């Protein structure tokens, strides 16, 4: 039993903001003045906003001219912005909800013209410089005409390889516009849904028996299976172009995952029944690149032993091993716990996981050059959010440190107050005793200083008295020496002094010795008994009880 056949007229939705490109060159309005064989003639026809002057015959004639006319004629058509004119007309047709057979035929012929113009470098460059041409054409990928859809796939596959990676990025952006206009979730949902429905409309054993209305309506009577195979082949070529153009491993896996989520694996299984060598070759190419990417990923995650990238258990174990023992483990566990809250059944749950997949893809592939990355979708980069989280962690750590410091300060303050109270209680008696002892020592020091000062005064008085007595005695002795004083006179002088007997004896003895030395120096040669000292010398020594000394 076959799946639901493709509808007779698939509604095509295009964004209302697709506007015709501006003509930079003025085109004559009077068709009578324009040569019917010139490029301007066709451009003037396509200039009509309602396309009232355009019919399938005119577009078919233009397609023939673009294939058969000289290169200069084609170059003139491109320079006159003819490529923008025909793709603007294609945009007008795609904005119409219901189209007639003539309009569907015009759509097919316009795409043939578009394909012909891409066969030279001027046309390809003009398309890249004017992305609106691609955006207008991409909506025909969900056209109700299988031939038209096949042409779009061929054009988009070519553009993926045109001026890499610019052409590829423009094709992905165009796919995003189809998704947004048709309110799909997956980037390739609209395209792959129509593709799968078309394959399901295949007749039994490739015949018209049990074929969908699309085959019957469009008169695909001769070898319908061959035409369906060509259509499937064109789609598979576009799939490989979308994946294999990119050099980045993560981006290839991302695009492949998006295609698989939209049902590509089911479509591949259905295409295998065609037993077509060209289709099988494209399928094998798809699988070879996928296996190579899987091997590269397993090599990257060799430490985590990733065996099968398509096995969710292996992927889960690999992720778990990579975050185990780190703080990321807590966030990973939290994310899994939140996934348990997805309790809706059926389609709603599926949509939940589609949204989650899209969101995670945008995060991990941000700034990888994708048109629908996190930055373009939410107006801020993932790096900005990571920095914000890092700042928040630093702030939390700082606040925690401040809290701990404050607690430590309060504990220290309490300990200080307790110590001061204890010291005050235990130290009152000691402090009083020390103060009293200090006062006693200060009094003793003051008395000692006074005593020392008194003794110093007495000593100075004694020194002055002694010096005065000494000076007086020396003066008197000098007088004795000068006047040849007799011993009796000398004794009298000494006796008149207030000195003690011992001091008097000492004084007389020194005086005697001094006089003796003086006479010796003077050289008196008087012999014994002739000097002054020899007179009554015995009396002198006897009187003072001194040891007699002979004067030489």
Short mmCIF file of C-alpha atoms in Angstrom, two decimals:
data_model
loop_
_atom_site.label_atom_id
_atom_site.label_comp_id
_atom_site.label_asym_id
_atom_site.label_seq_id
_atom_site.Cartn_x
_atom_site.Cartn_y
_atom_site.Cartn_z
CA UNK A 1 0.00 0.00 0.00
CA UNK A 2 1.49 3.27 -1.14
CA UNK A 3 1.77 6.34 0.99
CA UNK A 4 -0.33 9.36 0.30
CA UNK A 5 0.28 10.65 -3.18
CA UNK A 6 1.49 14.14 -3.88
CA UNK A 7 -1.34 16.65 -4.03
CA UNK A 8 -2.44 17.92 -7.39
CA UNK A 9 -1.44 21.48 -6.51
CA UNK A 10 1.03 21.91 -3.68
CA UNK A 11 0.58 25.37 -2.13
CA UNK A 12 3.70 27.44 -2.42
CA UNK A 13 4.28 30.09 0.21
CA UNK A 14 6.83 32.80 -0.32
CA UNK A 15 7.66 35.70 1.96
CA UNK A 16 5.81 38.89 1.16
CA UNK A 17 8.96 40.94 1.47
CA UNK A 18 10.53 39.49 -1.69
CA UNK A 19 10.76 42.59 -3.83
CA UNK A 20 11.81 42.79 -7.47
CA UNK A 21 15.40 43.86 -7.95
CA UNK A 22 15.95 47.46 -8.97
CA UNK A 23 16.91 48.03 -12.55
CA UNK A 24 20.09 50.07 -12.71
CA UNK A 25 19.66 50.65 -16.41
CA UNK A 26 16.72 52.32 -18.06
CA UNK A 27 14.77 50.14 -20.44
CA UNK A 28 12.71 51.63 -23.23
CA UNK A 29 8.99 51.38 -22.56
CA UNK A 30 7.83 51.48 -26.18
CA UNK A 31 8.05 47.90 -27.40
CA UNK A 32 7.67 49.13 -30.98
CA UNK A 33 11.11 50.72 -30.74
CA UNK A 34 12.73 47.54 -29.41
CA UNK A 35 14.05 44.84 -31.71
CA UNK A 36 12.20 41.60 -31.06
CA UNK A 37 15.45 39.70 -31.21
CA UNK A 38 17.28 41.91 -28.70
CA UNK A 39 17.74 41.16 -24.97
CA UNK A 40 15.90 44.39 -24.08
CA UNK A 41 12.73 43.08 -25.71
CA UNK A 42 12.47 40.22 -23.23
CA UNK A 43 13.50 42.39 -20.29
CA UNK A 44 10.71 44.87 -21.05
CA UNK A 45 8.23 42.00 -21.08
CA UNK A 46 9.39 40.73 -17.70
CA UNK A 47 9.27 44.24 -16.29
CA UNK A 48 5.48 44.06 -16.00
CA UNK A 49 4.71 43.58 -12.24
CA UNK A 50 1.67 41.44 -13.06
CA UNK A 51 3.46 39.54 -15.83
CA UNK A 52 0.56 40.16 -18.18
CA UNK A 53 2.95 40.39 -21.11
CA UNK A 54 4.67 37.12 -20.23
CA UNK A 55 3.44 33.75 -21.43
CA UNK A 56 4.96 30.26 -21.64
CA UNK A 57 5.75 30.69 -25.32
CA UNK A 58 7.74 33.91 -24.69
CA UNK A 59 9.73 32.36 -21.85
CA UNK A 60 10.42 29.21 -23.90
CA UNK A 61 11.64 31.38 -26.78
CA UNK A 62 13.97 33.23 -24.38
CA UNK A 63 15.32 29.91 -23.09
CA UNK A 64 16.12 28.85 -26.65
CA UNK A 65 17.80 32.20 -27.35
CA UNK A 66 20.00 31.92 -24.26
CA UNK A 67 21.17 28.50 -25.44
CA UNK A 68 21.64 29.32 -29.12
CA UNK A 69 22.55 33.02 -29.37
CA UNK A 70 26.11 34.27 -29.31
CA UNK A 71 27.99 34.84 -26.08
CA UNK A 72 27.87 38.59 -26.65
CA UNK A 73 24.07 38.47 -26.80
CA UNK A 74 23.95 36.55 -23.50
CA UNK A 75 26.47 39.00 -21.99
CA UNK A 76 24.27 41.90 -23.07
CA UNK A 77 21.24 40.26 -21.46
CA UNK A 78 23.14 39.86 -18.18
CA UNK A 79 24.52 43.41 -18.25
CA UNK A 80 20.98 44.71 -18.79
CA UNK A 81 19.99 42.98 -15.53
CA UNK A 82 18.00 40.38 -17.39
CA UNK A 83 18.87 37.73 -14.82
CA UNK A 84 17.30 39.85 -12.07
CA UNK A 85 14.27 40.45 -14.27
CA UNK A 86 13.48 36.77 -14.81
CA UNK A 87 14.11 35.80 -11.15
CA UNK A 88 11.88 38.68 -10.03
CA UNK A 89 9.18 37.22 -12.25
CA UNK A 90 9.82 33.85 -10.61
CA UNK A 91 9.32 35.51 -7.22
CA UNK A 92 6.00 36.94 -8.39
CA UNK A 93 4.83 33.48 -9.44
CA UNK A 94 5.92 31.92 -6.14
CA UNK A 95 3.93 34.47 -4.16
CA UNK A 96 0.73 33.30 -5.83
CA UNK A 97 -1.07 30.72 -3.72
CA UNK A 98 -2.83 28.97 -6.60
CA UNK A 99 -1.28 28.86 -10.03
CA UNK A 100 -2.58 27.86 -13.40
CA UNK A 101 -0.98 25.32 -15.66
CA UNK A 102 0.38 28.15 -17.79
CA UNK A 103 2.04 29.73 -14.77
CA UNK A 104 3.54 26.39 -13.77
CA UNK A 105 4.89 26.02 -17.30
CA UNK A 106 6.29 29.58 -17.15
CA UNK A 107 8.00 28.70 -13.86
CA UNK A 108 9.70 25.72 -15.46
CA UNK A 109 10.86 27.72 -18.49
CA UNK A 110 12.20 30.57 -16.32
CA UNK A 111 14.31 28.08 -14.37
CA UNK A 112 15.65 26.74 -17.66
CA UNK A 113 16.67 30.30 -18.52
CA UNK A 114 18.25 30.69 -15.09
CA UNK A 115 20.20 27.46 -15.55
CA UNK A 116 21.44 28.56 -18.97
CA UNK A 117 22.65 31.91 -17.62
CA UNK A 118 24.72 30.13 -14.95
CA UNK A 119 26.68 28.31 -17.65
CA UNK A 120 29.02 31.31 -18.08
CA UNK A 121 31.14 33.11 -15.52
CA UNK A 122 29.31 36.45 -15.93
CA UNK A 123 25.97 34.92 -15.07
CA UNK A 124 27.34 33.00 -12.08
CA UNK A 125 29.10 36.11 -10.75
CA UNK A 126 25.94 38.19 -11.21
CA UNK A 127 23.91 35.69 -9.19
CA UNK A 128 26.43 35.70 -6.34
CA UNK A 129 26.43 39.50 -6.30
CA UNK A 130 22.61 39.54 -6.26
CA UNK A 131 21.49 36.92 -3.70
CA UNK A 132 17.85 37.87 -4.23
CA UNK A 133 18.00 35.82 -7.43
CA UNK A 134 18.68 32.72 -5.34
CA UNK A 135 16.05 33.62 -2.76
CA UNK A 136 13.41 34.00 -5.50
CA UNK A 137 14.34 30.71 -7.16
CA UNK A 138 14.59 28.53 -4.04
CA UNK A 139 10.82 28.56 -3.44
CA UNK A 140 10.36 26.54 -6.60
CA UNK A 141 11.95 23.59 -4.79
CA UNK A 142 8.48 22.89 -3.36
CA UNK A 143 6.66 23.51 -6.63
CA UNK A 144 3.91 21.15 -7.66
CA UNK A 145 5.87 20.37 -10.84
CA UNK A 146 8.47 17.64 -10.48
CA UNK A 147 10.39 18.93 -13.48
CA UNK A 148 10.61 22.37 -11.88
CA UNK A 149 11.82 20.91 -8.59
CA UNK A 150 14.47 18.93 -10.45
CA UNK A 151 15.73 22.10 -12.16
CA UNK A 152 15.93 23.96 -8.84
CA UNK A 153 18.00 21.15 -7.31
CA UNK A 154 20.42 21.28 -10.23
CA UNK A 155 20.76 25.07 -9.97
CA UNK A 156 21.28 25.02 -6.18
CA UNK A 157 23.83 22.20 -6.40
CA UNK A 158 25.81 24.26 -8.90
CA UNK A 159 25.62 27.37 -6.70
CA UNK A 160 26.99 25.41 -3.71
CA UNK A 161 30.26 25.03 -5.60
CA UNK A 162 30.21 28.58 -6.97
CA UNK A 163 32.77 30.88 -5.33
CA UNK A 164 33.10 28.75 -2.22
CA UNK A 165 31.96 29.25 0.43
CA UNK A 166 29.79 32.21 -0.62
CA UNK A 167 27.48 30.26 -2.91
CA UNK A 168 27.01 27.52 -0.34
CA UNK A 169 26.14 30.04 2.39
CA UNK A 170 23.60 31.74 0.12
CA UNK A 171 21.89 28.42 -0.63
CA UNK A 172 21.60 27.68 3.10
CA UNK A 173 20.17 31.15 3.71
CA UNK A 174 17.67 30.52 0.94
CA UNK A 175 16.64 27.24 2.61
CA UNK A 176 16.10 29.18 5.83
CA UNK A 177 13.73 31.54 4.03
CA UNK A 178 11.66 28.59 2.79
CA UNK A 179 11.53 27.20 6.33
CA UNK A 180 10.43 30.53 7.78
CA UNK A 181 7.83 31.18 5.08
CA UNK A 182 6.26 27.75 5.49
CA UNK A 183 6.57 27.90 9.29
CA UNK A 184 8.59 24.70 9.46
CA UNK A 185 10.99 23.84 12.28
CA UNK A 186 13.70 21.98 10.40
CA UNK A 187 15.74 23.84 7.80
CA UNK A 188 15.10 21.17 5.15
CA UNK A 189 11.63 20.01 6.22
CA UNK A 190 9.75 21.61 3.31
CA UNK A 191 12.15 20.33 0.66
CA UNK A 192 12.49 16.76 2.00
CA UNK A 193 8.77 16.41 2.68
CA UNK A 194 7.95 17.13 -0.97
CA UNK A 195 10.79 14.85 -2.07
CA UNK A 196 9.50 11.96 0.04
CA UNK A 197 5.90 12.49 -1.06
CA UNK A 198 7.05 12.40 -4.69
CA UNK A 199 8.88 9.10 -4.16
CA UNK A 200 5.83 7.67 -2.44
CA UNK A 201 3.80 8.51 -5.56
CA UNK A 202 5.79 6.05 -7.65
CA UNK A 203 3.68 3.46 -9.48
CA UNK A 204 4.01 -0.24 -9.07
CA UNK A 205 7.23 -1.56 -10.58
CA UNK A 206 7.83 1.89 -12.02
CA UNK A 207 4.65 1.94 -14.10
CA UNK A 208 1.63 4.25 -14.00
CA UNK A 209 -0.32 1.67 -12.02
CA UNK A 210 -0.87 3.15 -8.60
CA UNK A 211 1.06 6.28 -9.52
CA UNK A 212 0.20 9.60 -7.90
CA UNK A 213 -1.97 12.23 -9.52
CA UNK A 214 1.14 14.31 -10.18
CA UNK A 215 2.40 11.80 -12.72
CA UNK A 216 -1.00 11.51 -14.35
CA UNK A 217 -1.78 15.23 -14.39
CA UNK A 218 1.48 16.30 -15.97
CA UNK A 219 1.34 13.61 -18.59
CA UNK A 220 4.38 11.67 -17.49
CA UNK A 221 3.48 8.65 -19.54
CA UNK A 222 6.75 7.63 -21.15
CA UNK A 223 9.13 5.92 -18.74
CA UNK A 224 7.81 7.59 -15.57
CA UNK A 225 10.27 5.65 -13.45
CA UNK A 226 13.19 7.13 -15.37
CA UNK A 227 11.94 10.66 -14.77
CA UNK A 228 11.43 9.94 -11.08
CA UNK A 229 14.94 8.51 -10.91
CA UNK A 230 16.35 11.65 -12.51
CA UNK A 231 14.45 13.75 -10.00
CA UNK A 232 15.73 11.67 -7.07
CA UNK A 233 19.27 11.82 -8.46
CA UNK A 234 19.18 15.63 -8.68
CA UNK A 235 18.02 15.85 -5.09
CA UNK A 236 20.74 13.48 -3.90
CA UNK A 237 23.38 15.48 -5.76
CA UNK A 238 22.17 18.60 -3.95
CA UNK A 239 22.40 16.75 -0.61
CA UNK A 240 26.02 15.81 -1.24
CA UNK A 241 26.82 19.33 -2.42
CA UNK A 242 25.41 20.83 0.78
CA UNK A 243 27.60 18.54 2.90
CA UNK A 244 30.80 17.99 0.95
CA UNK A 245 31.53 21.60 0.06
CA UNK A 246 32.37 22.43 3.68
CA UNK A 247 35.85 21.76 5.04
CA UNK A 248 34.85 22.04 8.70
CA UNK A 249 34.12 18.65 10.25
CA UNK A 250 31.63 19.99 12.77
CA UNK A 251 29.67 21.86 10.09
CA UNK A 252 29.45 18.77 7.88
CA UNK A 253 28.12 16.72 10.77
CA UNK A 254 25.71 19.53 11.62
CA UNK A 255 24.23 19.75 8.11
CA UNK A 256 24.07 15.97 7.84
CA UNK A 257 22.24 15.76 11.17
CA UNK A 258 19.78 18.40 10.02
CA UNK A 259 19.07 16.40 6.87
CA UNK A 260 18.70 13.15 8.81
CA UNK A 261 16.33 14.75 11.30
CA UNK A 262 14.17 15.90 8.41
CA UNK A 263 13.86 12.33 7.12
CA UNK A 264 16.79 11.83 4.75
CA UNK A 265 17.53 8.28 5.93
CA UNK A 266 13.97 7.19 5.14
CA UNK A 267 14.27 8.75 1.68
CA UNK A 268 17.58 6.97 1.04
CA UNK A 269 16.03 3.62 1.87
CA UNK A 270 13.22 4.34 -0.59
CA UNK A 271 15.67 5.37 -3.32
CA UNK A 272 17.56 2.10 -3.00
CA UNK A 273 14.55 0.34 -4.50
CA UNK A 274 15.20 2.10 -7.81
CA UNK A 275 18.37 0.04 -8.36
CA UNK A 276 19.79 2.98 -10.27
CA UNK A 277 23.57 3.03 -10.57
CA UNK A 278 23.82 6.83 -10.51
CA UNK A 279 21.60 7.12 -7.44
CA UNK A 280 23.47 4.32 -5.69
CA UNK A 281 26.75 6.05 -6.46
CA UNK A 282 25.50 9.25 -4.83
CA UNK A 283 24.20 7.32 -1.82
CA UNK A 284 27.56 5.59 -1.47
CA UNK A 285 29.33 8.95 -1.64
CA UNK A 286 27.05 10.25 1.10
CA UNK A 287 27.76 7.24 3.31
CA UNK A 288 31.51 7.33 2.68
CA UNK A 289 31.81 10.94 3.79
CA UNK A 290 29.59 10.21 6.79
CA UNK A 291 31.77 7.26 7.83
CA UNK A 292 34.92 9.31 7.37
CA UNK A 293 33.52 12.09 9.53
CA UNK A 294 32.47 9.53 12.13
CA UNK A 295 36.01 8.09 12.19
CA UNK A 296 37.44 11.58 12.64
CA UNK A 297 35.08 12.24 15.52
CA UNK A 298 35.96 8.94 17.16
CA UNK A 299 39.64 9.80 16.79
CA UNK A 300 39.04 13.14 18.49
CA UNK A 301 37.17 11.44 21.33
CA UNK A 302 39.46 8.43 21.46
CA UNK A 303 39.93 8.78 25.22
CA UNK A 304 36.18 8.50 25.71
CA UNK A 305 35.89 5.42 23.43
CA UNK A 306 33.22 6.59 21.00
CA UNK A 307 32.29 3.55 18.94
CA UNK A 308 29.28 4.68 16.95
CA UNK A 309 28.33 8.30 16.39
CA UNK A 310 24.81 7.27 15.40
CA UNK A 311 24.26 5.27 18.61
CA UNK A 312 22.70 7.54 21.26
CA UNK A 313 24.02 5.35 24.08
CA UNK A 314 27.59 5.65 22.84
CA UNK A 315 27.22 9.39 22.39
CA UNK A 316 25.74 9.72 25.88
CA UNK A 317 28.55 7.71 27.48
CA UNK A 318 31.14 9.78 25.62
CA UNK A 319 29.63 13.06 26.79
CA UNK A 320 29.27 11.74 30.34
CA UNK A 321 32.91 10.67 30.41
CA UNK A 322 34.05 14.06 29.13
CA UNK A 323 32.28 16.01 31.90
CA UNK A 324 32.61 13.55 34.78
CA UNK A 325 34.66 14.97 37.62
CA UNK A 326 34.18 18.56 36.42
CA UNK A 327 31.70 21.26 37.24
CA UNK A 328 30.14 20.69 33.82
CA UNK A 329 28.82 17.37 35.13
CA UNK A 330 26.34 19.24 37.33
CA UNK A 331 25.01 21.29 34.42
CA UNK A 332 24.81 18.23 32.17
CA UNK A 333 22.84 16.36 34.82
CA UNK A 334 20.58 19.38 35.30
CA UNK A 335 19.88 19.49 31.54
CA UNK A 336 18.97 15.79 31.51
CA UNK A 337 16.72 16.24 34.53
CA UNK A 338 14.91 19.07 32.79
CA UNK A 339 14.38 16.85 29.75
CA UNK A 340 12.32 14.59 32.00
CA UNK A 341 9.79 17.42 32.25
CA UNK A 342 8.92 16.93 28.56
CA UNK A 343 5.83 14.80 29.20
CA UNK A 344 3.66 15.64 26.21
CA UNK A 345 2.96 12.76 23.89
CA UNK A 346 3.23 12.39 20.15
CA UNK A 347 3.93 15.36 17.92
CA UNK A 348 4.34 17.89 20.74
CA UNK A 349 7.19 15.92 22.28
CA UNK A 350 8.83 15.62 18.88
CA UNK A 351 8.65 19.39 18.44
CA UNK A 352 10.21 19.89 21.85
CA UNK A 353 13.24 17.88 20.82
CA UNK A 354 13.41 19.63 17.46
CA UNK A 355 13.57 22.98 19.22
CA UNK A 356 16.21 21.69 21.63
CA UNK A 357 18.30 20.29 18.78
CA UNK A 358 18.11 23.58 16.91
CA UNK A 359 19.02 25.56 19.99
CA UNK A 360 22.00 23.34 20.90
CA UNK A 361 23.25 23.41 17.30
CA UNK A 362 23.13 27.18 17.23
CA UNK A 363 25.12 27.36 20.46
CA UNK A 364 27.93 24.93 19.63
CA UNK A 365 28.29 26.16 16.03
CA UNK A 366 28.11 29.87 16.79
CA UNK A 367 30.49 32.00 14.69
CA UNK A 368 31.09 29.09 12.33
CA UNK A 369 29.69 31.01 9.39
CA UNK A 370 26.15 29.61 9.48
CA UNK A 371 23.34 32.00 8.65
CA UNK A 372 21.15 30.74 11.50
CA UNK A 373 23.79 30.68 14.23
CA UNK A 374 23.14 31.87 17.78
CA UNK A 375 24.50 35.36 17.20
CA UNK A 376 22.26 36.13 14.22
CA UNK A 377 19.21 34.58 15.90
CA UNK A 378 19.46 36.21 19.33
CA UNK A 379 21.61 39.28 18.77
CA UNK A 380 24.42 38.15 21.06
CA UNK A 381 27.24 35.68 20.75
CA UNK A 382 27.74 32.55 22.81
CA UNK A 383 31.15 33.91 23.85
CA UNK A 384 29.39 36.95 25.29
CA UNK A 385 27.10 34.73 27.36
CA UNK A 386 30.03 32.59 28.51
CA UNK A 387 31.89 35.70 29.63
CA UNK A 388 28.76 36.84 31.48
CA UNK A 389 28.51 33.49 33.27
CA UNK A 390 32.21 33.70 34.12
CA UNK A 391 31.73 37.20 35.53
CA UNK A 392 28.76 35.96 37.53
CA UNK A 393 30.85 33.09 38.92
CA UNK A 394 33.64 35.52 39.83
CA UNK A 395 31.11 37.81 41.49
CA UNK A 396 29.62 34.91 43.44
CA UNK A 397 33.09 33.82 44.53
CA UNK A 398 33.93 37.39 45.57
CA UNK A 399 30.69 37.71 47.53
CA UNK A 400 31.37 34.38 49.23
CA UNK A 401 34.87 35.53 50.09
CA UNK A 402 33.50 38.79 51.51
CA UNK A 403 31.01 36.82 53.57
CA UNK A 404 33.74 34.57 54.96
CA UNK A 405 35.95 37.58 55.68
CA UNK A 406 33.13 39.31 57.51
CA UNK A 407 32.50 36.21 59.61
CA UNK A 408 36.21 35.97 60.41
CA UNK A 409 36.26 39.66 61.36
CA UNK A 410 33.29 39.24 63.67
CA UNK A 411 34.88 36.19 65.30
CA UNK A 412 38.16 38.06 65.77
CA UNK A 413 36.36 41.07 67.22
CA UNK A 414 34.50 38.86 69.68
CA UNK A 415 37.75 37.17 70.75
CA UNK A 416 39.42 40.58 71.20
CA UNK A 417 36.59 41.88 73.36
CA UNK A 418 36.63 38.72 75.47
CA UNK A 419 40.41 38.97 75.94
CA UNK A 420 40.18 42.62 76.96
CA UNK A 421 37.46 41.82 79.49
CA UNK A 422 39.55 38.98 80.93
CA UNK A 423 42.63 41.19 81.16
CA UNK A 424 40.66 43.90 82.89
CA UNK A 425 39.32 41.43 85.46
CA UNK A 426 42.70 39.78 86.17
CA UNK A 427 44.93 42.81 85.84
CA UNK A 428 43.30 45.41 88.10
CA UNK A 429 45.42 44.38 91.24
CA UNK A 430 48.61 43.98 89.25
CA UNK A 431 48.24 47.36 87.62
CA UNK A 432 47.61 49.04 90.98
CA UNK A 433 50.65 47.35 92.53
CA UNK A 434 52.83 48.33 89.60
CA UNK A 435 51.66 51.91 89.80
CA UNK A 436 52.48 52.09 93.54
CA UNK A 437 55.89 50.50 92.98
CA UNK A 438 56.59 52.98 90.24
CA UNK A 439 55.73 55.89 92.52
CA UNK A 440 58.05 54.48 95.27
CA UNK A 441 60.89 54.12 92.83
CA UNK A 442 60.34 57.65 91.58
CA UNK A 443 60.51 58.96 95.21
CA UNK A 444 63.69 56.95 95.90
CA UNK A 445 65.23 58.26 92.71
CA UNK A 446 64.40 61.81 93.69
CA UNK A 447 66.01 61.37 97.18
CA UNK A 448 69.10 59.78 95.64
CA UNK A 449 69.50 62.67 93.25
CA UNK A 450 69.23 65.14 96.17
CA UNK A 451 71.83 63.21 98.23
CA UNK A 452 74.21 63.06 95.30
CA UNK A 453 73.85 66.79 94.76
CA UNK A 454 74.57 67.49 98.47
CA UNK A 455 77.66 65.27 98.49
CA UNK A 456 78.90 66.90 95.32
CA UNK A 457 78.53 70.33 96.96
CA UNK A 458 80.48 69.17 100.07
CA UNK A 459 83.20 67.66 97.92
CA UNK A 460 83.56 70.88 96.00
CA UNK A 461 83.83 72.81 99.32
CA UNK A 462 86.56 70.43 100.56
CA UNK A 463 88.42 70.77 97.31
CA UNK A 464 88.29 74.54 97.50
CA UNK A 465 89.42 74.49 101.18
CA UNK A 466 92.29 72.16 100.42
CA UNK A 467 93.39 74.21 97.47
CA UNK A 468 93.27 77.37 99.58
CA UNK A 469 95.36 75.76 102.37
CA UNK A 470 97.79 74.41 99.85
CA UNK A 471 98.15 77.78 98.22
CA UNK A 472 98.65 79.46 101.59
CA UNK A 473 101.32 76.97 102.65
CA UNK A 474 103.12 77.28 99.34
CA UNK A 475 103.12 81.04 99.73
CA UNK A 476 104.54 80.81 103.20
CA UNK A 477 107.19 78.31 102.12
CA UNK A 478 108.15 80.60 99.32
CA UNK A 479 108.55 83.37 101.84
CA UNK A 480 110.75 81.13 104.00
CA UNK A 481 112.92 80.24 101.08
CA UNK A 482 113.26 83.81 99.97
CA UNK A 483 114.12 85.17 103.45
CA UNK A 484 116.32 82.26 104.59
CA UNK A 485 113.92 81.61 107.37
CA UNK A 486 115.30 79.70 110.35
CA UNK A 487 113.86 76.40 111.35
CA UNK A 488 112.33 77.95 114.37
CA UNK A 489 110.57 80.51 112.27
CA UNK A 490 109.46 77.80 109.90
CA UNK A 491 108.18 75.77 112.78
CA UNK A 492 106.35 78.76 114.04
CA UNK A 493 104.68 79.32 110.73
CA UNK A 494 103.65 75.73 110.53
CA UNK A 495 102.34 75.76 114.05
CA UNK A 496 100.24 78.77 113.25
CA UNK A 497 98.36 76.79 110.64
CA UNK A 498 95.22 74.94 111.55
CA UNK A 499 96.48 71.64 110.16
CA UNK A 500 96.84 68.52 112.24
CA UNK A 501 100.20 67.37 113.61
CA UNK A 502 100.60 64.74 110.90
CA UNK A 503 99.81 67.26 108.22
CA UNK A 504 102.26 69.72 109.81
CA UNK A 505 104.99 67.08 109.81
CA UNK A 506 104.29 66.28 106.17
CA UNK A 507 104.33 69.94 105.29
CA UNK A 508 107.63 70.60 107.07
CA UNK A 509 109.20 67.56 105.48
CA UNK A 510 108.24 68.68 101.96
CA UNK A 511 109.44 72.18 102.74
CA UNK A 512 112.73 70.84 103.96
CA UNK A 513 113.22 68.73 100.87
CA UNK A 514 112.36 71.63 98.62
CA UNK A 515 114.91 73.95 100.33
CA UNK A 516 117.52 71.21 100.14
CA UNK A 517 116.93 70.77 96.43
CA UNK A 518 117.09 74.52 95.84
CA UNK A 519 120.43 74.87 97.59
CA UNK A 520 121.80 71.94 95.62
CA UNK A 521 120.75 73.55 92.35
CA UNK A 522 122.32 76.84 93.36
CA UNK A 523 125.62 75.01 93.83
CA UNK A 524 126.32 76.15 97.38
CA UNK A 525 129.56 74.59 98.47
CA UNK A 526 129.53 75.36 102.13
CA UNK A 527 130.15 71.92 103.50
CA UNK A 528 128.40 70.33 106.35
CA UNK A 529 127.04 72.74 108.82
CA UNK A 530 127.49 75.75 106.58
CA UNK A 531 123.97 75.81 105.05
CA UNK A 532 120.94 77.35 106.50
CA UNK A 533 119.41 73.94 107.07
CA UNK A 534 122.41 72.77 109.08
CA UNK A 535 121.73 75.34 111.71
CA UNK A 536 119.87 73.75 114.54
CA UNK A 537 119.00 70.79 112.34
CA UNK A 538 118.95 68.51 115.23
CA UNK A 539 116.54 70.82 116.99
CA UNK A 540 114.29 70.84 113.84
CA UNK A 541 114.00 67.07 113.60
CA UNK A 542 113.81 66.48 117.30
CA UNK A 543 111.02 69.01 117.70
CA UNK A 544 108.91 67.27 115.11
CA UNK A 545 110.14 63.81 115.83
CA UNK A 546 111.41 63.35 112.29
CA UNK A 547 114.09 61.07 110.92
CA UNK A 548 117.32 63.06 110.64
CA UNK A 549 118.57 63.68 107.08
CA UNK A 550 122.00 64.82 106.09
CA UNK A 551 122.17 67.77 103.82
CA UNK A 552 124.79 67.29 101.21
#
